[in-house]
Short mmCIF file of C-alpha atoms and ligand atoms in Angstrom, two decimals:
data_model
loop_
_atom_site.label_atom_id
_atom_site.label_comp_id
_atom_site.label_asym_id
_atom_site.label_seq_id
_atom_site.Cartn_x
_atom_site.Cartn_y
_atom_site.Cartn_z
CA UNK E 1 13.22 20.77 2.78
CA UNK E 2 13.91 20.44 6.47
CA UNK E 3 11.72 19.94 9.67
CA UNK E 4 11.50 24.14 10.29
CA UNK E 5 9.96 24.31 6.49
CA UNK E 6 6.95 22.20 7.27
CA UNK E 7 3.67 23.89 6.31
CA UNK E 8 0.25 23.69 8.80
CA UNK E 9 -2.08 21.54 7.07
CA UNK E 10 -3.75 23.56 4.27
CA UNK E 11 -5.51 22.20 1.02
CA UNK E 12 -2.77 20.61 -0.81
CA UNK E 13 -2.65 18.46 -4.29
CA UNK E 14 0.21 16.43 -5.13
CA UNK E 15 -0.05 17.15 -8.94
CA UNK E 16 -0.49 20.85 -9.10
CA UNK E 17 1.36 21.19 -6.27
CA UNK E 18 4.94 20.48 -7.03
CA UNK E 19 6.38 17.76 -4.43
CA UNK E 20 9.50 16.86 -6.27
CA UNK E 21 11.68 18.84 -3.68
CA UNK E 22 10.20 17.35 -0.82
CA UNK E 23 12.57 14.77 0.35
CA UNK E 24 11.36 13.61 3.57
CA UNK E 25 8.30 11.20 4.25
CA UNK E 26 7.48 13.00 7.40
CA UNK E 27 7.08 17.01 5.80
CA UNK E 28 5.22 15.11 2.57
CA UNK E 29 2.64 13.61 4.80
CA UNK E 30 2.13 16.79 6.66
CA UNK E 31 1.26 18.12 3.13
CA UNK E 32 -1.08 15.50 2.09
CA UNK E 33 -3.31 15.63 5.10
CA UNK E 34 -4.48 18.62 3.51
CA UNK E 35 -4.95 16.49 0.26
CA UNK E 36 -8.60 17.85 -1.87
CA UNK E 37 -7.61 16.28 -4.79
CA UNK E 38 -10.62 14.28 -5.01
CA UNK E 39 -14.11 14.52 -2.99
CA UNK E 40 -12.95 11.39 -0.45
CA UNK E 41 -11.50 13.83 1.97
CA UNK E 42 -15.39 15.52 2.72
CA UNK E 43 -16.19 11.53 4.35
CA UNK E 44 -12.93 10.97 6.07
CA UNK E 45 -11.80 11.66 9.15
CA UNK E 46 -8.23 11.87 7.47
CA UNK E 47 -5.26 11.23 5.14
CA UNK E 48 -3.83 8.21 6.14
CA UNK E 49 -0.40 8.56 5.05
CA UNK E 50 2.78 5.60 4.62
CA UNK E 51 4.25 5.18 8.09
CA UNK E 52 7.82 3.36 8.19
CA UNK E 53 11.16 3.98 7.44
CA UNK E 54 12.48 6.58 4.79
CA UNK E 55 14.84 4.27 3.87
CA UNK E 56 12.87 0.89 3.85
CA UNK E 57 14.07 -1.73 1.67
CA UNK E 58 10.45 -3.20 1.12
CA UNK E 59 7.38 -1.22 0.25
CA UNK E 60 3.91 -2.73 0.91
CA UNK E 61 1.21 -1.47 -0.65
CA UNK E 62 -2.55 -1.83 0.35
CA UNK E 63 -6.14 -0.20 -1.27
CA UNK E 64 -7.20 2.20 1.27
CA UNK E 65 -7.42 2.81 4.63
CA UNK E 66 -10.52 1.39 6.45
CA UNK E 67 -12.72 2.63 9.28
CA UNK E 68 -10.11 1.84 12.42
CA UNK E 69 -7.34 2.93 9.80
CA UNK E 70 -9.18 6.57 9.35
CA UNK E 71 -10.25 7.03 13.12
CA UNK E 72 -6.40 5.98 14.79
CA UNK E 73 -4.63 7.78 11.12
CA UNK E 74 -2.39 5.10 10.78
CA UNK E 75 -2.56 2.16 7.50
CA UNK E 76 -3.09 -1.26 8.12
CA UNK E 77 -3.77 -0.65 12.11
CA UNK E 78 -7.28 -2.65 12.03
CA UNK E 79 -8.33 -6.76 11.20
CA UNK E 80 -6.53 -6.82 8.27
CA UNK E 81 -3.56 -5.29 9.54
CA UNK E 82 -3.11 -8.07 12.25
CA UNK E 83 -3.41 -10.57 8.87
CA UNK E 84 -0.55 -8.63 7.37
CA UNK E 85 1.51 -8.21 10.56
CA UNK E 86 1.03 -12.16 11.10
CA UNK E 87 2.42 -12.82 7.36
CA UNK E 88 4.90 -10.68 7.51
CA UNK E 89 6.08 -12.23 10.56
CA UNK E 90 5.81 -15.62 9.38
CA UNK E 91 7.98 -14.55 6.20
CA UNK E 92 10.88 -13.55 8.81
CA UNK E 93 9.95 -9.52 8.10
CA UNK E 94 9.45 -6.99 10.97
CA UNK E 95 6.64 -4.54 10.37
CA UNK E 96 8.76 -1.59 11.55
CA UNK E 97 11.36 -2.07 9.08
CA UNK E 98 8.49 -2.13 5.94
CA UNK E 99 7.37 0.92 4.88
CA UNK E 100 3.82 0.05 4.67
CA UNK E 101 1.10 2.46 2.70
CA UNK E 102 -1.84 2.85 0.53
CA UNK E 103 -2.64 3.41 -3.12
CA UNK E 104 -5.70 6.00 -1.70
CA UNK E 105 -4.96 7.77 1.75
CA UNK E 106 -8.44 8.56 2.15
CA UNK E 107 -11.21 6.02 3.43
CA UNK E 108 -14.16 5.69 0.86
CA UNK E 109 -17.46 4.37 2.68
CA UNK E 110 -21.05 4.61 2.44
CA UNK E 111 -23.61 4.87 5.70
CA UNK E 112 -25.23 1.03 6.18
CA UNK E 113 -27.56 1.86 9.66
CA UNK E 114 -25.09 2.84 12.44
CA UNK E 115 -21.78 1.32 10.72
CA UNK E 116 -19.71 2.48 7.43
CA UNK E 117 -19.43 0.11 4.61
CA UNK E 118 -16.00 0.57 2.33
CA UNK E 119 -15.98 1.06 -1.41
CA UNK E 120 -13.54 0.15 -3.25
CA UNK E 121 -11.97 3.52 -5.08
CA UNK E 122 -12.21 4.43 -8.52
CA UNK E 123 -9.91 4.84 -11.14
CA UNK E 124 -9.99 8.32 -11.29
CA UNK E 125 -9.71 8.57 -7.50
CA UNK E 126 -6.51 6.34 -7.38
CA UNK E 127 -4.83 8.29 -10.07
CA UNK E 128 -5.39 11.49 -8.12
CA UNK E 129 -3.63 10.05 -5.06
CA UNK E 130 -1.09 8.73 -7.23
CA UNK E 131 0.94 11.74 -7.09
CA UNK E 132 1.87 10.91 -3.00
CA UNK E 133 2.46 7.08 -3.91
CA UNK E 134 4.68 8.41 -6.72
CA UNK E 135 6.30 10.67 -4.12
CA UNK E 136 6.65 8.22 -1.31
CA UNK E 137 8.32 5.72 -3.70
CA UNK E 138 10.79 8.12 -5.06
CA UNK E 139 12.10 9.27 -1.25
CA UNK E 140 12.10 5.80 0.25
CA UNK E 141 13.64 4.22 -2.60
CA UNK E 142 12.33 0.62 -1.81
CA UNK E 143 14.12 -2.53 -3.52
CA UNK E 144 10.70 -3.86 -4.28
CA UNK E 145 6.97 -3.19 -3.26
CA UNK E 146 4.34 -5.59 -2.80
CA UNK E 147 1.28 -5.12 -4.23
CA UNK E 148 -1.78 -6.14 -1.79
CA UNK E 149 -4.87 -6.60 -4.11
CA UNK E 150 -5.95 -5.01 -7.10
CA UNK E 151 -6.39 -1.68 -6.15
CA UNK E 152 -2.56 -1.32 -5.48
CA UNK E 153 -0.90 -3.15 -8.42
CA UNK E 154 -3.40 -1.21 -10.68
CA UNK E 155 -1.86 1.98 -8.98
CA UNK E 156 1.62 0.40 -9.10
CA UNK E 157 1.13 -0.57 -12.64
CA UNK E 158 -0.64 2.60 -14.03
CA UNK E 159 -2.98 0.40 -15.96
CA UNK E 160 -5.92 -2.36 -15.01
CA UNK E 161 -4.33 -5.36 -13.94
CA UNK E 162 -5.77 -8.48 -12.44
CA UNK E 163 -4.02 -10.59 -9.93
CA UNK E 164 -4.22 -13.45 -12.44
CA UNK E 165 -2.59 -11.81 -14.90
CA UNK E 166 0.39 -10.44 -12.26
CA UNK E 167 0.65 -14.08 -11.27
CA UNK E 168 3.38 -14.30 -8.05
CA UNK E 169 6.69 -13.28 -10.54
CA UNK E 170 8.09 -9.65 -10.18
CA UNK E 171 7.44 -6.88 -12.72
CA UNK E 172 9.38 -4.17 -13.56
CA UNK E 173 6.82 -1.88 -12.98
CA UNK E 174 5.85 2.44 -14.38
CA UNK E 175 8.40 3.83 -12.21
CA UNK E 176 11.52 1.63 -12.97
CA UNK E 177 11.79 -0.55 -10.33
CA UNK E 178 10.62 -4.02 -8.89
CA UNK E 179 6.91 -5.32 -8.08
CA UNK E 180 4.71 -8.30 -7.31
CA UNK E 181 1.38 -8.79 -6.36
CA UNK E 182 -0.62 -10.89 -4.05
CA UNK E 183 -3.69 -10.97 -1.86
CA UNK E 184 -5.04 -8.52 0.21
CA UNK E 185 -5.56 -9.15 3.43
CA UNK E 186 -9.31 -8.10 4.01
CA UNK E 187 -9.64 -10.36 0.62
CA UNK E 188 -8.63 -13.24 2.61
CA UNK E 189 -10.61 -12.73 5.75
CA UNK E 190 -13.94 -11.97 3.54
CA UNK E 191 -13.12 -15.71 1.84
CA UNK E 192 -16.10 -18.09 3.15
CA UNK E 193 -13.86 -20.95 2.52
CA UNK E 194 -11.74 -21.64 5.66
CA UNK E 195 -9.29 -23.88 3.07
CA UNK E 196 -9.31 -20.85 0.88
CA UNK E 197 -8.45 -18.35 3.43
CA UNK E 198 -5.26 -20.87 4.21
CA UNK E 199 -4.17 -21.23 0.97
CA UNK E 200 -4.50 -17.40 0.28
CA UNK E 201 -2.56 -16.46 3.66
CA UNK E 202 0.10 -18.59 2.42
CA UNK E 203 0.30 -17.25 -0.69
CA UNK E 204 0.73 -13.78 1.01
CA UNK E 205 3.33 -15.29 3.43
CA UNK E 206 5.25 -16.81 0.07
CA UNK E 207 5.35 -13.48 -1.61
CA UNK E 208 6.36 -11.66 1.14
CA UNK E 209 9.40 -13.82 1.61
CA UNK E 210 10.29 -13.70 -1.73
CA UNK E 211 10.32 -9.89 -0.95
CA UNK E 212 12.51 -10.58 1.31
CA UNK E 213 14.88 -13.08 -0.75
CA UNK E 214 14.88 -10.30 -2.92
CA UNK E 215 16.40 -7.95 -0.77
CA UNK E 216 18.73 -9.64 0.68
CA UNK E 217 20.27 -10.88 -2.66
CA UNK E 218 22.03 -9.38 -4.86
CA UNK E 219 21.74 -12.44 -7.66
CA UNK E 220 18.43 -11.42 -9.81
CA UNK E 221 19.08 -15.41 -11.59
CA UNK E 222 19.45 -16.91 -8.49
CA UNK E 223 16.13 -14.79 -7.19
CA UNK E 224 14.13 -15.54 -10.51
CA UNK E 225 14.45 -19.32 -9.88
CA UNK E 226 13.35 -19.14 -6.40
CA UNK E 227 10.30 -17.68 -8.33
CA UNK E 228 10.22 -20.41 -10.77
CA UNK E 229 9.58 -22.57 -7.89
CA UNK E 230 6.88 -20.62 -6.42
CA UNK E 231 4.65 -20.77 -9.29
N1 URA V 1 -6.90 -2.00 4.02
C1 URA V 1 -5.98 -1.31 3.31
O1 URA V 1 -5.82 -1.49 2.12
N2 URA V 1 -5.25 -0.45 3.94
C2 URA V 1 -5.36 -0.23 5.23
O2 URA V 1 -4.63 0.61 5.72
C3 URA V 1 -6.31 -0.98 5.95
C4 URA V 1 -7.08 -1.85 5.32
#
């Protein structure tokens, strides 16, 4: 599919609609801000689709996108995007060469007075966006994603996971290749604990170096023991 073949935003769905052709980040998007695969898109201003490099080697997931995230339509744009961009500069990444996304491209609130409170998605909401994750892994190809919270690795992993149970090693995850999972960055700034909100940042920084190590390596031994160490 080229650049001249991309639709006008109409009311798309990844699963009936078949996206297996589509082979560039850029003409999927354009067909998922037409996304009604489940009722989020009536609240939202709109789909907040992956932004990054085709070809990324290192895919970070998050949940959803959040109120700054569905006014500007860009992921992790608001607090907890200046967390993540701050840990992934402190693990030696640059945010323009991650492909960075979301396991829901639609923002799920409810009205509290004047503001709008997030929900956290349901199951049956993150499997019907799973068909663009799906998608946006298969055309950018990454090395390894990073799972941020337990919306994404349970998206990731097709199944309910808890970050316990992930612990900080890599999984082979649903679609064949690599994953790992680690704190979410709104997780961190909601702790009440300011010792707790360090430790958890540099948890996030560790895993997203070892993203990196990953990468960059070609020996999975030598990688596995760096992971030994973490844990
Ligand atoms: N939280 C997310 O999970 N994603 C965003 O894009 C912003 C906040």
């Amino acid at each position: 599919m080229t650049q001249r073949d991309i639709p006008p935003v109409q009311r798309t769905r990844a699963g009936p609609l078949d996206v297996s052709a589509i082979d560039s980040v850029e003409v999927l998007a354009r067909y998922a801000a037409g996304c009604v695969a489940c009722p989020l898109y009536r609240g939202a201003t709109q789909t907040v689709f992956g932004r990054g490099p085709d070809n990324a080697s290192i895919m970070v997931v998050g949940e959803q996108a959040g109120d700054e995230e569905d006014k500007r339509g860009e992921p992790f744009v608001g607090a907890s995007g200046r967390l993540l961009e701050e840990a992934l500069e402190q693990a030696g990444l640059d945010r323009g060469a991650v492909y960075i996304t979301n396991a829901v491209k639609h923002f799920k609130w409810k009205p509290s007075g004047n503001r709008r409170l997030h929900q956290k998605p349901s199951i049956s909401e993150i499997a019907a966006c799973y068909p663009w994750l799906q998608a946006e892994i298969r055309i950018v190809a990454p090395q390894i994603i990073v799972c941020l919270g337990v919306t994404a690795s349970q998206a990731i992993f097709q199944k309910r996971v808890t970050l316990r149970e992930l612990g900080t090693m890599p999984h082979v995850a649903p679609h064949g290749g690599t994953a790992l999972a680690t704190f979410h960055p709104s997780a961190i700034l909601r702790m009440p604990d300011q010792e707790q909100r360090v430790k958890a940042f540099e948890g996030l920084v560790r895993v997203l170096s070892s993203a990196r190590g990953y990468v960059s390596r070609d020996d999975l031994g030598e990688y596995r023991e760096d992971f030994t160490a973490l844990t």
